[in-house]
Structure formats: C-alpha cells, structure tokens
C-alpha cells in the first residue's frame, strides 16, 4: 500500500487529480478507461481540478466510463442529496466531453433493488472490470456504504446504514438523522478491491482513526477499508490532519519512501 501524505486538502486534491488524469492519458487500446467514483466532501477538490484539466485540454473523458460507488435508496435524481444530483452538480456537468451514456449510477428509485445491484455488478464485469476506483472513507472506516462488519468479499447490494453514519450525513439533511435514508445501494468491498487500482482520499482530523486503522490496524471487517491491505495497487492520498493517529515511525516511513516519487 502507498500512503501519499500531502500538507493540506488542496494539495491532496491536486495530487489525486493529476494521478487520475495521468492514468487516463496513459490508457491505450479500444477498450474505455473504467473509473470508479465516490461522492462526499472529500472528492470535491479532485473533481474541481479534473474538470479544470478537462476544460484546459489536459485530460479527455471521451473514452472514460464511470461507475459510482453508491446511492441512497428512495431518493430520485432531482433530490439535491441524491448522489446522482451530486455527481452532475459537482463533476459531470463541468466536463466538456463526458458522454452521458458512459455514466453509471445505481438507481435509488428502482422497484427491484437486488436486480439493480446484480445488473450493476454484471455491467462492471462486461467492461473487463474497473481500472481505477477512487473512494472516500467514513469516520468508521466504511468504504462506499460498507459499514463495519460488512463482508470484505461483498458485492454490490442493499446496505442498511448505521445510526452513526446517518448522524454524520445528517449535515446534508438539515441536521436531522431521520431525514437521511436508512438504506442505500452500494458496491461491495470486493467490488472495490477487484479493481486494478484503488485510490482512497482521507482528509481531516475526524478521519484520523480511520486512517490509522486502514494503514496500521489488522485486516478486519470492523474497518472495511482495511481490506485494502490485501490489494497490490492501493493508494491512500491523505492530508496532514488525517495523520494524527499514525505512529511517528509510520508517518516518517511513508514520507521517506514517497520522497522520490513523481506521482
Ligand atoms: C458517505 C459515502 C461514502 C463517503 C463517506 C465520507 O457515507 N457513502 O462513500 O466516503 O460518506 O464522506 P465525506 O467525504 O463527506 O467525509
């Protein structure tokens, strides 16, 4: 696992955006580049920079297919807290050459949640899997909506949200946890770790415990993000603030081995 420590959120975002753009630009062949994407506040800086690069002609999304991580069950596209809405507002609407038919987001209004999830998983497979899955992390270490004790081998499916997560996410729902949907559709931990590469953004003091569990803890379904330890191409991009619970030695180790990396 690589842990790329940047001074602050802005630098972490620029680093991650450039990394993703470089991967898209290096991609060759007729098959599209398949990119997994998250929502949340963590990726907003990355989306802003990728959109800027796209408008400046530094990266094209014409041959990119995207799959989003998750979606609340029961929220229509036009709901301003649906992840469909978030992705268009914060990213897709700012790209000049993203093809709408290449955007995949789980349908939170489906009558058949299980079927929707099975089809999503199958569609990912039909493209030959995900080349790079970018993600965020919950304060309890959840990746996508895979709460503590979700199987590390899980696939796309329906997830019940914990009270903790509903409280944390209530900041977008008028601070009322009851307004946060109780269920979501989510890719599984296994769906994420099946990807050729995984890039997880971890920023801010409130993620310090989760970062320490991901990097220094044992592999455990208690912290679903810890599954990344078994992936051979996982990167954590983080800021200084999120490093507060790492041991000094771990912190120094990663600064040391990353020192000569360009990206
Ligand atoms: C939600 C999403 C996760 C995301 C997490 C963290 O629960 N389902 O995919 O990683 O929030 O969000 P934020 O980046 O706003 O801290």
XYZ file of C-alpha atoms and ligand atoms in Angstrom:
279
model
C 0.000 0.000 0.000
C 1.203 3.512 -0.806
C 0.337 6.339 1.569
C 0.842 9.725 -0.057
C 0.852 12.436 2.601
C 0.210 15.981 1.399
C 0.342 19.168 3.501
C -3.323 20.012 3.189
C -6.615 19.227 1.470
C -5.831 21.386 -1.555
C -2.538 19.639 -2.246
C -4.042 16.194 -1.644
C -6.770 17.016 -4.174
C -4.324 18.267 -6.800
C -2.122 15.223 -6.342
C -5.039 12.805 -6.732
C -6.487 14.640 -9.755
C -3.141 14.579 -11.519
C -2.681 10.911 -10.709
C -6.086 10.044 -12.202
C -5.522 12.222 -15.279
C -2.140 10.596 -15.859
C -3.741 7.147 -15.712
C -6.473 8.133 -18.172
C -3.918 9.680 -20.519
C -1.665 6.628 -20.361
C -4.545 4.281 -21.160
C -4.314 2.690 -24.570
C -6.429 0.412 -26.710
C -10.005 0.454 -27.906
C -11.438 -0.530 -24.540
C -12.557 2.513 -22.487
C -10.858 3.524 -19.256
C -13.193 2.440 -16.459
C -13.206 4.791 -13.472
C -14.974 4.221 -10.156
C -16.112 7.363 -8.359
C -17.312 8.436 -4.901
C -19.443 11.237 -3.523
C -18.950 13.160 -0.277
C -16.948 16.241 0.611
C -13.551 14.518 0.262
C -13.525 14.262 -3.577
C -14.848 17.758 -4.325
C -11.354 19.234 -4.755
C -10.372 16.364 -7.058
C -13.488 16.886 -9.167
C -12.808 20.610 -9.412
C -9.243 20.040 -10.603
C -10.145 17.226 -13.021
C -12.845 19.441 -14.560
C -10.356 22.299 -14.896
C -7.855 19.979 -16.570
C -10.584 18.685 -18.873
C -11.598 22.190 -19.950
C -7.929 23.098 -20.437
C -7.481 20.099 -22.752
C -5.141 18.302 -20.339
C -7.326 15.209 -20.000
C -10.229 13.874 -22.042
C -13.180 11.898 -20.724
C -14.381 10.913 -24.208
C -13.164 7.342 -23.699
C -13.933 7.078 -19.972
C -16.780 5.024 -18.472
C -17.656 5.779 -14.857
C -19.320 3.729 -12.133
C -20.342 5.448 -8.934
C -19.921 3.723 -5.609
C -23.343 4.123 -4.099
C -26.736 5.800 -3.996
C -29.375 6.341 -1.313
C -32.390 4.088 -1.658
C -35.558 6.091 -2.226
C -34.080 9.389 -3.440
C -34.958 10.456 -7.015
C -32.329 12.014 -9.315
C -33.692 15.510 -8.798
C -33.367 15.310 -4.986
C -30.465 17.594 -4.127
C -28.984 14.975 -1.785
C -29.132 12.088 -4.246
C -25.709 11.022 -5.380
C -26.910 11.317 -8.991
C -27.556 15.012 -8.365
C -24.259 15.441 -6.511
C -22.227 13.902 -9.328
C -23.793 16.068 -12.020
C -23.624 19.241 -9.957
C -20.032 18.722 -8.802
C -18.459 16.945 -11.730
C -20.186 15.684 -14.861
C -21.846 18.999 -15.778
C -18.413 20.654 -15.780
C -16.792 18.266 -18.259
C -16.732 19.111 -21.943
C -16.569 15.607 -23.403
C -18.084 13.138 -20.919
C -20.715 11.057 -22.717
C -23.905 10.755 -20.634
C -24.325 7.145 -21.759
C -20.951 6.340 -20.149
C -22.116 7.446 -16.683
C -23.306 4.638 -14.410
C -25.003 5.358 -11.083
C -27.131 2.878 -9.156
C -30.823 3.746 -9.425
C -32.101 4.546 -5.927
C -35.706 4.516 -7.154
C -35.637 1.002 -8.525
C -38.538 -1.396 -7.755
C -36.034 -4.234 -7.773
C -33.013 -3.280 -5.644
C -31.448 -6.751 -5.730
C -31.803 -6.977 -9.513
C -30.449 -3.452 -9.944
C -27.346 -4.356 -7.921
C -26.786 -7.639 -9.745
C -27.062 -5.855 -13.121
C -24.604 -3.174 -11.948
C -22.048 -5.745 -10.893
C -22.524 -7.547 -14.218
C -22.129 -4.321 -16.187
C -18.820 -3.595 -14.436
C -17.689 -7.076 -15.388
C -18.801 -6.584 -19.011
C -16.255 -3.769 -19.327
C -13.487 -6.001 -18.019
C -13.601 -4.540 -14.507
C -12.661 -1.170 -13.082
C -9.252 0.250 -13.907
C -9.105 2.741 -11.061
C -11.582 3.091 -8.212
C -11.356 6.384 -6.352
C -13.086 6.400 -2.978
C -13.537 8.272 0.242
C -13.934 6.849 3.717
C -16.404 7.237 6.559
C -15.266 8.128 10.075
C -15.983 4.492 10.987
C -13.803 3.352 8.095
C -16.649 2.479 5.760
C -15.780 2.338 2.106
C -18.709 3.116 -0.213
C -21.611 2.241 2.132
C -19.957 -0.878 3.515
C -20.398 -0.299 7.204
C -18.357 -2.105 9.883
C -18.754 -5.894 9.677
C -19.780 -5.958 6.025
C -18.032 -8.899 4.402
C -14.693 -7.978 2.905
C -15.761 -10.123 -0.047
C -19.120 -8.354 -0.513
C -20.533 -7.405 -3.919
C -22.946 -4.694 -4.978
C -26.086 -4.858 -2.853
C -28.531 -3.175 -0.486
C -26.979 -1.784 2.710
C -28.537 -0.679 5.981
C -26.890 2.485 7.266
C -25.771 2.672 10.866
C -27.123 5.329 13.211
C -23.615 6.801 13.328
C -23.469 7.232 9.565
C -26.946 8.741 9.442
C -25.918 11.226 12.137
C -22.697 12.126 10.287
C -24.539 12.514 6.963
C -27.406 14.478 8.540
C -25.335 17.635 7.979
C -26.683 17.495 4.418
C -30.260 16.817 5.572
C -30.964 19.787 7.820
C -29.133 18.092 10.716
C -31.975 15.614 11.105
C -30.703 11.985 11.039
C -34.281 10.768 10.490
C -34.280 12.506 7.103
C -31.217 10.532 5.987
C -32.401 7.436 4.111
C -31.928 4.298 6.195
C -30.754 2.231 3.254
C -28.533 2.582 0.242
C -27.357 0.628 -2.768
C -23.616 0.188 -2.713
C -20.806 -1.585 -4.470
C -19.234 -4.178 -2.194
C -15.822 -4.155 -0.582
C -14.950 -6.963 -3.002
C -16.195 -4.896 -5.952
C -13.745 -2.169 -4.970
C -10.811 -4.473 -4.300
C -11.416 -6.295 -7.613
C -10.379 -3.072 -9.349
C -6.930 -2.920 -10.863
C -6.096 0.118 -8.743
C -7.755 1.757 -5.746
C -7.175 5.351 -4.643
C -8.750 6.426 -1.363
C -8.881 10.052 -0.187
C -8.620 10.566 3.563
C -8.532 14.106 4.913
C -9.248 15.949 8.126
C -8.838 15.249 11.852
C -12.131 13.381 12.013
C -10.700 10.666 9.719
C -7.503 10.148 11.760
C -8.728 6.982 13.496
C -9.937 5.534 10.214
C -6.602 6.241 8.529
C -4.674 4.576 11.343
C -6.979 1.541 11.221
C -6.601 1.313 7.433
C -2.821 1.503 7.470
C -1.652 0.177 10.831
C -4.508 -1.995 12.067
C -5.029 -5.619 11.156
C -7.231 -6.639 8.250
C -10.672 -6.748 9.801
C -14.281 -6.395 8.733
C -14.599 -3.982 11.676
C -12.823 -1.421 9.482
C -13.863 -2.364 5.979
C -11.232 -0.042 4.485
C -8.540 -2.316 5.953
C -9.279 -4.765 3.099
C -7.026 -2.534 1.018
C -4.022 -4.037 2.772
C -4.569 -7.136 0.639
C -4.690 -5.180 -2.623
C -1.484 -4.952 -4.591
C -2.132 -1.495 -6.039
C -3.863 0.532 -3.342
C -3.011 4.163 -2.651
C -4.162 6.323 0.222
C -3.893 10.039 -0.544
C -4.234 11.974 2.689
C -3.547 15.308 4.314
C -1.503 16.072 7.423
C -4.595 16.498 9.555
C -5.652 12.899 8.952
C -2.260 11.584 10.085
C -2.790 12.457 13.760
C -3.293 8.873 14.919
C -0.445 7.300 12.959
C 2.671 6.457 14.913
C 5.580 8.803 14.268
C 7.526 5.945 12.698
C 4.737 5.104 10.242
C 4.352 8.746 9.307
C 8.091 9.135 8.718
C 8.285 5.863 6.813
C 5.750 6.927 4.211
C 7.221 10.409 3.805
C 10.567 8.743 3.305
C 9.617 6.174 0.678
C 7.414 8.618 -1.245
C 10.083 11.310 -1.368
C 11.342 10.466 -4.847
C 8.001 9.552 -6.432
C 6.837 11.980 -9.083
C 3.193 10.915 -8.920
C -20.721 8.611 2.633
C -20.425 7.842 1.351
C -19.001 7.364 1.309
C -18.062 8.503 1.648
C -18.348 8.973 3.037
C -17.415 10.077 3.501
O -21.099 7.797 3.678
N -21.278 6.733 1.159
O -18.716 6.830 0.024
O -16.727 8.076 1.520
O -19.679 9.458 3.079
O -17.873 11.322 3.108
P -17.063 12.658 3.270
O -16.055 12.642 2.153
O -18.065 13.742 3.088
O -16.430 12.646 4.603
